[in-house]
Short mmCIF file of C-alpha atoms in Angstrom, two decimals:
data_model
loop_
_atom_site.label_atom_id
_atom_site.label_comp_id
_atom_site.label_asym_id
_atom_site.label_seq_id
_atom_site.Cartn_x
_atom_site.Cartn_y
_atom_site.Cartn_z
CA UNK C 1 162.85 139.12 64.84
CA UNK C 2 160.73 136.62 64.16
CA UNK C 3 160.04 135.29 60.46
CA UNK C 4 157.87 133.14 58.12
CA UNK C 5 159.12 131.77 54.69
CA UNK C 6 156.42 131.73 52.35
CA UNK C 7 157.45 130.13 48.80
CA UNK C 8 155.35 131.61 46.20
CA UNK C 9 154.56 130.87 42.49
CA UNK C 10 152.20 132.54 39.95
CA UNK C 11 149.13 130.48 41.13
CA UNK C 12 146.25 131.71 43.13
CA UNK C 13 146.87 129.00 45.55
CA UNK C 14 150.22 130.72 46.95
CA UNK C 15 148.68 134.32 46.83
CA UNK C 16 146.18 132.55 49.04
CA UNK C 17 149.34 131.42 51.05
CA UNK C 18 150.71 134.97 51.55
CA UNK C 19 147.34 136.38 53.01
CA UNK C 20 147.08 134.04 55.51
CA UNK C 21 151.25 134.53 56.38
CA UNK C 22 150.16 138.02 56.77
CA UNK C 23 147.31 137.61 59.37
CA UNK C 24 149.17 134.73 60.86
CA UNK C 25 152.14 137.37 61.65
CA UNK C 26 149.40 140.38 62.67
CA UNK C 27 147.79 137.63 65.50
CA UNK C 28 151.05 135.43 66.40
CA UNK C 29 153.62 138.42 66.40
CA UNK C 30 155.78 137.77 63.99
CA UNK C 31 157.75 140.83 62.10
CA UNK C 32 158.92 139.67 58.99
CA UNK C 33 157.99 137.87 56.25
CA UNK C 34 160.18 136.60 53.43
CA UNK C 35 158.70 135.91 49.68
CA UNK C 36 160.86 133.22 48.28
CA UNK C 37 160.78 132.79 44.31
CA UNK C 38 162.72 130.11 42.50
CA UNK C 39 163.19 129.88 38.80
CA UNK C 40 162.20 125.78 39.09
CA UNK C 41 158.45 126.07 37.70
CA UNK C 42 159.43 128.45 34.89
CA UNK C 43 162.95 126.77 33.87
CA UNK C 44 161.69 125.51 30.18
CA UNK C 45 159.81 128.78 29.66
CA UNK C 46 163.14 130.29 28.61
CA UNK C 47 164.34 127.15 26.11
CA UNK C 48 163.77 127.34 22.59
CA UNK C 49 164.17 124.56 20.51
CA UNK C 50 165.92 124.90 16.93
CA UNK C 51 167.12 121.86 14.91
CA UNK C 52 167.93 119.55 17.77
CA UNK C 53 169.94 122.81 19.93
CA UNK C 54 168.35 124.31 22.91
CA UNK C 55 169.25 127.86 23.75
CA UNK C 56 168.07 130.43 26.16
CA UNK C 57 165.69 132.92 24.66
CA UNK C 58 166.55 136.10 25.91
CA UNK C 59 162.79 137.63 25.28
CA UNK C 60 161.62 134.59 27.44
CA UNK C 61 163.94 135.55 29.91
CA UNK C 62 163.10 139.16 30.48
CA UNK C 63 159.33 138.78 30.71
CA UNK C 64 159.87 136.30 33.24
CA UNK C 65 161.97 138.72 34.95
CA UNK C 66 159.19 141.22 34.91
CA UNK C 67 156.48 139.06 35.59
CA UNK C 68 158.53 138.06 38.69
CA UNK C 69 158.94 141.47 39.71
CA UNK C 70 155.39 142.40 39.33
CA UNK C 71 154.31 139.29 41.39
CA UNK C 72 156.74 140.28 44.40
CA UNK C 73 155.29 143.69 43.74
CA UNK C 74 151.63 142.83 43.99
CA UNK C 75 152.23 140.30 46.92
CA UNK C 76 154.18 142.78 49.19
CA UNK C 77 151.72 145.41 48.61
CA UNK C 78 149.12 142.69 50.01
CA UNK C 79 150.92 142.11 53.06
CA UNK C 80 151.66 145.72 53.38
CA UNK C 81 148.07 146.25 53.33
CA UNK C 82 147.00 143.51 55.91
CA UNK C 83 150.38 144.49 58.04
CA UNK C 84 151.65 147.54 57.48
CA UNK C 85 154.12 147.18 60.41
CA UNK C 86 155.30 143.77 58.60
CA UNK C 87 158.52 143.68 57.23
CA UNK C 88 159.05 142.13 53.61
CA UNK C 89 161.90 140.74 52.11
CA UNK C 90 162.23 138.94 48.98
CA UNK C 91 164.48 136.18 47.82
CA UNK C 92 165.17 135.09 44.23
CA UNK C 93 166.82 131.47 43.76
CA UNK C 94 168.14 129.76 40.61
CA UNK C 95 168.41 126.27 42.72
CA UNK C 96 165.60 123.80 42.97
CA UNK C 97 162.85 124.97 46.06
CA UNK C 98 163.78 122.20 48.62
CA UNK C 99 167.25 123.06 48.66
CA UNK C 100 166.46 126.96 48.18
CA UNK C 101 164.56 126.57 51.25
CA UNK C 102 166.77 124.87 53.23
CA UNK C 103 169.95 127.12 52.20
CA UNK C 104 167.56 129.81 53.45
CA UNK C 105 167.08 128.52 56.75
CA UNK C 106 170.60 127.85 57.26
CA UNK C 107 171.24 131.57 56.69
CA UNK C 108 168.17 132.98 58.56
CA UNK C 109 167.97 131.37 62.02
CA UNK C 110 165.21 133.48 62.76
CA UNK C 111 162.76 131.78 60.51
CA UNK C 112 160.18 129.96 62.47
CA UNK C 113 157.77 128.88 60.57
CA UNK C 114 157.40 127.53 56.69
CA UNK C 115 153.70 128.48 54.71
CA UNK C 116 152.79 126.35 52.11
CA UNK C 117 149.66 126.92 49.51
CA UNK C 118 147.98 123.46 48.70
CA UNK C 119 146.11 123.00 45.92
CA UNK C 120 142.61 121.65 46.18
CA UNK C 121 140.85 118.65 43.20
CA UNK C 122 139.74 121.46 41.46
CA UNK C 123 143.34 123.27 40.81
CA UNK C 124 146.57 121.50 40.77
CA UNK C 125 148.68 123.89 39.13
CA UNK C 126 151.01 125.24 41.74
CA UNK C 127 154.45 124.40 41.75
CA UNK C 128 154.86 124.88 45.31
CA UNK C 129 152.13 122.51 45.79
CA UNK C 130 153.55 119.95 43.85
CA UNK C 131 156.88 120.12 46.22
CA UNK C 132 154.88 120.08 50.03
CA UNK C 133 155.80 116.81 50.70
CA UNK C 134 159.70 116.96 49.91
CA UNK C 135 159.36 120.37 51.77
CA UNK C 136 157.71 119.21 55.06
CA UNK C 137 159.87 115.89 55.43
CA UNK C 138 162.97 118.19 55.24
CA UNK C 139 162.49 121.58 56.64
CA UNK C 140 163.67 121.49 60.31
CA UNK C 141 161.23 123.94 61.40
CA UNK C 142 157.47 123.66 61.72
CA UNK C 143 155.42 124.12 58.37
CA UNK C 144 151.61 125.39 57.65
CA UNK C 145 149.65 123.90 54.78
CA UNK C 146 147.35 126.07 53.43
CA UNK C 147 144.17 124.77 51.41
CA UNK C 148 143.69 126.40 48.29
CA UNK C 149 140.01 127.85 49.19
CA UNK C 150 140.81 128.50 52.86
CA UNK C 151 140.09 132.22 54.44
CA UNK C 152 141.42 133.02 57.64
CA UNK C 153 139.46 133.21 60.49
CA UNK C 154 140.39 133.53 64.35
CA UNK C 155 141.61 130.34 65.76
CA UNK C 156 138.96 128.42 68.16
CA UNK C 157 139.17 124.78 67.98
CA UNK C 158 142.15 123.15 67.06
CA UNK C 159 142.42 119.49 66.79
CA UNK C 160 145.72 117.29 67.50
CA UNK C 161 145.07 113.58 66.28
CA UNK C 162 147.05 111.92 68.56
CA UNK C 163 148.38 108.12 68.80
CA UNK C 164 147.11 106.72 72.46
CA UNK C 165 149.77 104.31 72.68
CA UNK C 166 152.85 106.77 72.17
CA UNK C 167 151.52 110.01 74.03
CA UNK C 168 154.91 111.01 74.70
CA UNK C 169 155.02 112.77 71.27
CA UNK C 170 152.89 115.53 72.90
CA UNK C 171 155.61 116.92 74.06
CA UNK C 172 156.15 118.99 70.73
CA UNK C 173 153.34 120.58 72.08
CA UNK C 174 155.19 121.68 75.25
CA UNK C 175 157.56 124.50 72.97
CA UNK C 176 154.70 125.94 72.10
CA UNK C 177 152.61 125.97 75.14
CA UNK C 178 153.25 129.44 76.04
CA UNK C 179 152.10 131.12 72.76
CA UNK C 180 148.63 128.87 72.94
CA UNK C 181 147.75 129.47 76.64
CA UNK C 182 147.76 133.21 75.62
CA UNK C 183 145.08 132.40 73.16
CA UNK C 184 141.66 131.65 73.99
CA UNK C 185 141.51 128.30 72.13
CA UNK C 186 140.23 124.69 72.90
CA UNK C 187 142.46 121.49 72.27
CA UNK C 188 140.38 118.41 71.01
CA UNK C 189 142.73 115.44 71.27
CA UNK C 190 141.37 112.64 68.65
CA UNK C 191 142.87 109.31 69.14
CA UNK C 192 141.46 106.71 65.90
CA UNK C 193 141.39 102.93 65.96
CA UNK C 194 141.58 101.74 62.61
CA UNK C 195 140.31 98.03 63.29
CA UNK C 196 136.42 97.99 64.41
CA UNK C 197 135.79 96.55 68.05
CA UNK C 198 139.77 97.20 68.88
CA UNK C 199 139.58 98.32 72.52
CA UNK C 200 142.41 101.24 73.23
CA UNK C 201 142.23 99.74 76.53
CA UNK C 202 141.22 101.75 80.12
CA UNK C 203 144.52 101.79 80.92
CA UNK C 204 145.85 103.51 77.81
CA UNK C 205 142.88 106.12 77.76
CA UNK C 206 144.15 106.72 81.48
CA UNK C 207 147.34 107.50 80.78
CA UNK C 208 146.71 109.79 77.91
CA UNK C 209 143.87 111.59 80.22
CA UNK C 210 146.55 112.10 83.44
CA UNK C 211 149.05 112.99 80.61
CA UNK C 212 146.93 115.66 79.25
CA UNK C 213 145.86 116.77 82.55
CA UNK C 214 149.22 117.04 84.34
CA UNK C 215 150.86 118.99 81.44
CA UNK C 216 148.52 121.09 79.60
CA UNK C 217 146.43 121.65 82.40
CA UNK C 218 145.98 125.72 81.98
CA UNK C 219 144.62 124.65 78.40
CA UNK C 220 141.06 123.84 77.85
CA UNK C 221 140.97 120.46 76.37
CA UNK C 222 138.69 117.48 75.43
CA UNK C 223 139.75 113.74 74.45
CA UNK C 224 137.55 111.95 72.05
CA UNK C 225 137.72 108.01 70.77
CA UNK C 226 136.82 107.17 67.21
CA UNK C 227 137.08 104.20 64.57
CA UNK C 228 138.00 104.58 60.65
CA UNK C 229 139.96 102.29 58.92
CA UNK C 230 141.73 105.52 56.98
CA UNK C 231 143.31 107.23 59.77
CA UNK C 232 143.42 110.33 57.25
CA UNK C 233 139.64 110.19 56.43
CA UNK C 234 138.84 110.02 60.24
CA UNK C 235 140.74 112.71 61.12
CA UNK C 236 139.30 115.24 58.37
CA UNK C 237 135.56 113.94 58.99
CA UNK C 238 136.52 114.45 62.80
CA UNK C 239 137.56 118.13 61.93
CA UNK C 240 134.77 118.74 59.98
CA UNK C 241 131.90 117.86 62.04
CA UNK C 242 133.48 119.42 65.17
CA UNK C 243 134.40 122.95 63.40
CA UNK C 244 138.35 122.55 63.90
CA UNK C 245 139.77 125.66 62.44
CA UNK C 246 143.46 124.11 62.73
CA UNK C 247 145.01 120.35 62.87
CA UNK C 248 148.07 120.24 64.40
CA UNK C 249 149.97 117.24 63.08
CA UNK C 250 152.60 115.54 65.29
CA UNK C 251 154.95 112.39 64.70
CA UNK C 252 153.45 109.00 65.12
CA UNK C 253 150.74 106.86 63.50
CA UNK C 254 148.11 109.44 63.65
CA UNK C 255 150.67 112.04 61.59
CA UNK C 256 150.12 113.33 58.23
CA UNK C 257 153.95 112.94 58.71
CA UNK C 258 153.18 109.33 58.97
CA UNK C 259 151.80 108.61 55.63
CA UNK C 260 154.23 110.66 53.37
CA UNK C 261 155.56 107.70 52.24
CA UNK C 262 152.76 106.89 50.47
CA UNK C 263 150.20 108.17 48.60
CA UNK C 264 147.55 108.77 50.96
CA UNK C 265 149.45 111.78 52.21
CA UNK C 266 148.66 113.76 49.27
CA UNK C 267 145.25 112.61 48.99
CA UNK C 268 145.16 113.62 52.84
CA UNK C 269 146.36 116.95 51.83
CA UNK C 270 143.81 117.60 48.74
CA UNK C 271 141.17 116.23 50.34
CA UNK C 272 141.75 118.58 52.87
CA UNK C 273 140.24 121.86 51.75
CA UNK C 274 138.86 123.30 54.82
CA UNK C 275 141.59 123.85 57.69
CA UNK C 276 145.08 124.18 57.67
CA UNK C 277 147.64 121.77 59.01
CA UNK C 278 150.15 122.88 61.15
CA UNK C 279 153.24 120.30 61.09
CA UNK C 280 155.69 120.45 64.05
CA UNK C 281 159.37 119.27 64.49
#
């Protein structure tokens, strides 16, 4: 049973991610969505400080449990409204979010995709969004990052930033080739030079074009070359001007993952208010 995992909190950011997961399940033939709620975001809500001591406030614990059940009811109902045939499961965990996800992935091998809601610059309240980087880095399955204000629409144009000097990283696409072929989509491959006037080299260009023609010939595609000193800015600007509906992040120099060791990945995610990003593993 192909399964999507959606970590949730009490914000509109993760509610939007759940909506997207329901649409994605419908369109890409998933049968099961798991909603994961951890206690991490609210662990201080049920501590009461008195005379230098802390103890569990039972009333706050009960209120949190009631709010959690209500949230899960609402989100489950939302999924069933959009996708009545989808099975919905609920998981509550007392562990930290990243550990909870990794334990679930061990015990639920049917999970093929994690959907994460991402705050934008006007909203930064989501506990899940705060943990996007650690989740995306440690997850062994592909991860879909959904901007807070994104509304689902059919995916037609898929932007794939790639490093012209590391084209074999495109092999990650082969695992998903059969699914992509079923869709009416156009692949937009983008190489960005970070130094103005750099010549990527005709030999490298021919190698990339031949590689794509040989391995992805059944899928309509185009190759673009651009310049920007900031790769993230270059990717997002190109995505906006070329009406990309989805960005696929591959390993390598032009991947969102490449920047996870620095602030620019978080900045890149928060700047990305229009397109979801699918990180392949």
